[in-house]
Amino acid sequence: QVDRATQQIIDITEGIQSTLVMLGHKLRGGVTVVRDFGADVPRIEGNPGELNQVWTNLIDNAIDAMDGDGTLRISTRVDSGNLVVEIADSGPGMPPDVQARAFDPFYTTKEVGKGTGLGLDISRRIVVERHHGEISIDSKPKETVMRVRLPLRRS
């Protein structure tokens, strides 16, 4: 509880919307954004700057995976005491060996100069260690879903 002061009651949807605005320049062209935000999603306790970094990493990766053409689907819902955020893309999908290493520090499939291999590692740390949640990958050809589960109440 070192920096509990940075925790606030936040609106996840607001954070995601501002991330989409910030990444708007990458969404031009053939990327269609589908927003499916649950009306019953409550505000939760969290660090808005850290969570916005997670949304930025996940959305940026999804856009890159589609190479400028496809559908980016972002949804929020409540499920079993958790706020669930899904960021899905219609890219080629991740093979099992890539999924297995995706959260490893410095692991990247991007060409040299395009990625550090730290985005998913940092995202995992923020979600799991700082917000006591879970982050997972569900991927098949033409659909990769990054799923973040954040507890509605801190224990």
CSV table of C-alpha atoms in Angstrom, one decimal:
chain,number,residue,atom,x,y,z
A,1,GLN,CA,0.0,0.0,0.0
A,2,VAL,CA,3.0,2.3,-0.6
A,3,ASP,CA,1.2,4.8,-2.8
A,4,ARG,CA,-2.4,4.4,-1.9
A,5,ALA,CA,-2.9,8.1,-2.5
A,6,THR,CA,-2.6,7.5,-6.3
A,7,GLN,CA,-5.7,5.3,-6.1
A,8,GLN,CA,-8.9,7.0,-7.1
A,9,ILE,CA,-12.5,6.0,-7.9
A,10,ILE,CA,-12.3,6.0,-11.7
A,11,ASP,CA,-14.5,5.4,-14.7
A,12,ILE,CA,-12.9,2.8,-16.9
A,13,THR,CA,-14.9,3.7,-19.9
A,14,GLU,CA,-13.7,7.3,-19.7
A,15,GLY,CA,-10.1,6.1,-19.6
A,16,ILE,CA,-10.6,3.9,-22.6
A,17,GLN,CA,-12.4,6.7,-24.6
A,18,SER,CA,-9.5,9.1,-23.9
A,19,THR,CA,-7.0,6.4,-25.0
A,20,LEU,CA,-8.9,6.0,-28.3
A,21,VAL,CA,-8.7,9.8,-28.8
A,22,MET,CA,-5.0,9.7,-28.1
A,23,LEU,CA,-4.5,6.9,-30.6
A,24,GLY,CA,-6.9,8.4,-33.2
A,25,HIS,CA,-4.1,9.1,-35.7
A,26,LYS,CA,-3.5,5.3,-35.9
A,27,LEU,CA,-7.2,4.5,-36.3
A,28,ARG,CA,-7.6,6.4,-39.6
A,29,GLY,CA,-8.0,4.3,-42.8
A,30,GLY,CA,-9.4,0.8,-42.6
A,31,VAL,CA,-9.8,0.3,-38.9
A,32,THR,CA,-13.4,0.2,-37.6
A,33,VAL,CA,-13.9,0.7,-33.9
A,34,VAL,CA,-16.8,-1.1,-32.2
A,35,ARG,CA,-17.6,0.1,-28.7
A,36,ASP,CA,-19.7,-2.2,-26.5
A,37,PHE,CA,-19.6,-0.6,-23.1
A,38,GLY,CA,-21.8,-2.1,-20.4
A,39,ALA,CA,-24.4,0.3,-19.0
A,40,ASP,CA,-24.1,-1.3,-15.6
A,41,VAL,CA,-20.3,-1.0,-15.3
A,42,PRO,CA,-19.5,0.9,-12.0
A,43,ARG,CA,-16.6,3.1,-11.2
A,44,ILE,CA,-13.8,1.2,-9.4
A,45,GLU,CA,-10.8,2.0,-7.3
A,46,GLY,CA,-7.6,2.2,-9.4
A,47,ASN,CA,-4.8,4.3,-10.6
A,48,PRO,CA,-6.0,6.1,-13.8
A,49,GLY,CA,-2.6,6.8,-15.3
A,50,GLU,CA,-1.5,3.2,-14.9
A,51,LEU,CA,-4.7,1.7,-16.3
A,52,ASN,CA,-4.6,4.2,-19.2
A,53,GLN,CA,-1.1,2.8,-19.9
A,54,VAL,CA,-2.6,-0.7,-20.1
A,55,TRP,CA,-5.4,0.4,-22.5
A,56,THR,CA,-2.8,2.2,-24.6
A,57,ASN,CA,-0.5,-0.9,-24.8
A,58,LEU,CA,-3.4,-3.3,-25.6
A,59,ILE,CA,-5.1,-1.0,-28.2
A,60,ASP,CA,-1.9,-0.1,-29.9
A,61,ASN,CA,-0.9,-3.8,-30.2
A,62,ALA,CA,-4.3,-4.6,-31.6
A,63,ILE,CA,-4.1,-1.9,-34.2
A,64,ASP,CA,-0.6,-3.0,-35.1
A,65,ALA,CA,-1.8,-6.6,-35.4
A,66,MET,CA,-4.4,-5.6,-38.0
A,67,ASP,CA,-1.9,-3.6,-40.1
A,68,GLY,CA,-4.3,-0.8,-40.7
A,69,ASP,CA,-7.3,-2.8,-41.8
A,70,GLY,CA,-9.9,-4.6,-39.6
A,71,THR,CA,-12.2,-4.3,-36.6
A,72,LEU,CA,-11.1,-3.2,-33.1
A,73,ARG,CA,-13.8,-4.2,-30.6
A,74,ILE,CA,-13.7,-2.8,-27.1
A,75,SER,CA,-16.2,-4.0,-24.5
A,76,THR,CA,-16.7,-3.6,-20.8
A,77,ARG,CA,-19.0,-5.6,-18.6
A,78,VAL,CA,-19.5,-6.9,-15.0
A,79,ASP,CA,-18.9,-10.6,-14.4
A,80,SER,CA,-18.6,-12.4,-11.0
A,81,GLY,CA,-17.5,-9.4,-9.0
A,82,ASN,CA,-15.1,-8.2,-11.6
A,83,LEU,CA,-15.1,-5.5,-14.2
A,84,VAL,CA,-14.1,-7.1,-17.5
A,85,VAL,CA,-12.5,-5.2,-20.3
A,86,GLU,CA,-12.0,-6.9,-23.6
A,87,ILE,CA,-9.9,-5.5,-26.5
A,88,ALA,CA,-10.3,-7.6,-29.6
A,89,ASP,CA,-8.8,-7.3,-33.0
A,90,SER,CA,-9.5,-9.1,-36.3
A,91,GLY,CA,-5.8,-9.6,-37.1
A,92,PRO,CA,-4.2,-12.9,-37.9
A,93,GLY,CA,-4.2,-14.2,-34.4
A,94,MET,CA,-1.3,-15.3,-32.1
A,95,PRO,CA,0.2,-18.8,-32.4
A,96,PRO,CA,0.4,-20.7,-29.1
A,97,ASP,CA,4.1,-20.2,-28.8
A,98,VAL,CA,3.7,-16.4,-29.1
A,99,GLN,CA,0.8,-16.5,-26.6
A,100,ALA,CA,3.0,-18.4,-24.1
A,101,ARG,CA,5.7,-15.8,-24.2
A,102,ALA,CA,3.6,-12.6,-24.8
A,103,PHE,CA,4.0,-11.3,-21.2
A,104,ASP,CA,7.7,-12.0,-21.0
A,105,PRO,CA,9.9,-8.9,-20.6
A,106,PHE,CA,11.7,-8.0,-23.9
A,107,TYR,CA,9.7,-10.5,-25.9
A,108,THR,CA,8.4,-9.0,-29.1
A,109,THR,CA,7.3,-10.1,-32.5
A,110,LYS,CA,7.6,-6.6,-33.9
A,111,GLU,CA,10.4,-5.7,-36.2
A,112,VAL,CA,13.5,-3.9,-34.8
A,113,GLY,CA,12.7,-0.4,-33.8
A,114,LYS,CA,8.9,-0.9,-33.6
A,115,GLY,CA,8.6,-2.4,-30.1
A,116,THR,CA,10.5,-2.9,-26.9
A,117,GLY,CA,8.8,-6.1,-25.8
A,118,LEU,CA,7.8,-4.4,-22.6
A,119,GLY,CA,4.2,-3.3,-23.2
A,120,LEU,CA,2.5,-6.5,-22.2
A,121,ASP,CA,5.0,-7.2,-19.3
A,122,ILE,CA,4.2,-3.7,-17.9
A,123,SER,CA,0.5,-4.2,-18.5
A,124,ARG,CA,0.6,-7.5,-16.7
A,125,ARG,CA,2.4,-5.9,-13.7
A,126,ILE,CA,-0.1,-3.0,-13.5
A,127,VAL,CA,-3.1,-5.3,-13.7
A,128,VAL,CA,-1.9,-8.2,-11.5
A,129,GLU,CA,0.5,-6.6,-9.0
A,130,ARG,CA,-1.0,-3.1,-8.7
A,131,HIS,CA,-4.7,-3.7,-9.2
A,132,HIS,CA,-5.0,-7.4,-8.0
A,133,GLY,CA,-6.6,-8.4,-11.3
A,134,GLU,CA,-5.9,-10.8,-14.2
A,135,ILE,CA,-4.9,-10.4,-17.8
A,136,SER,CA,-5.3,-13.1,-20.4
A,137,ILE,CA,-5.1,-13.8,-24.1
A,138,ASP,CA,-7.7,-15.8,-26.1
A,139,SER,CA,-6.5,-16.0,-29.7
A,140,LYS,CA,-7.5,-17.8,-32.9
A,141,PRO,CA,-7.1,-16.9,-36.6
A,142,LYS,CA,-8.8,-13.5,-37.3
A,143,GLU,CA,-9.6,-12.8,-33.6
A,144,THR,CA,-7.3,-12.1,-30.6
A,145,VAL,CA,-9.0,-11.0,-27.4
A,146,MET,CA,-7.0,-9.4,-24.6
A,147,ARG,CA,-9.1,-9.8,-21.4
A,148,VAL,CA,-8.5,-7.7,-18.3
A,149,ARG,CA,-10.4,-8.6,-15.1
A,150,LEU,CA,-10.3,-6.0,-12.3
A,151,PRO,CA,-12.0,-6.6,-9.0
A,152,LEU,CA,-15.0,-4.4,-8.3
A,153,ARG,CA,-14.0,-4.3,-4.6
A,154,ARG,CA,-10.5,-4.4,-3.1
A,155,SER,CA,-10.0,-7.1,-0.4
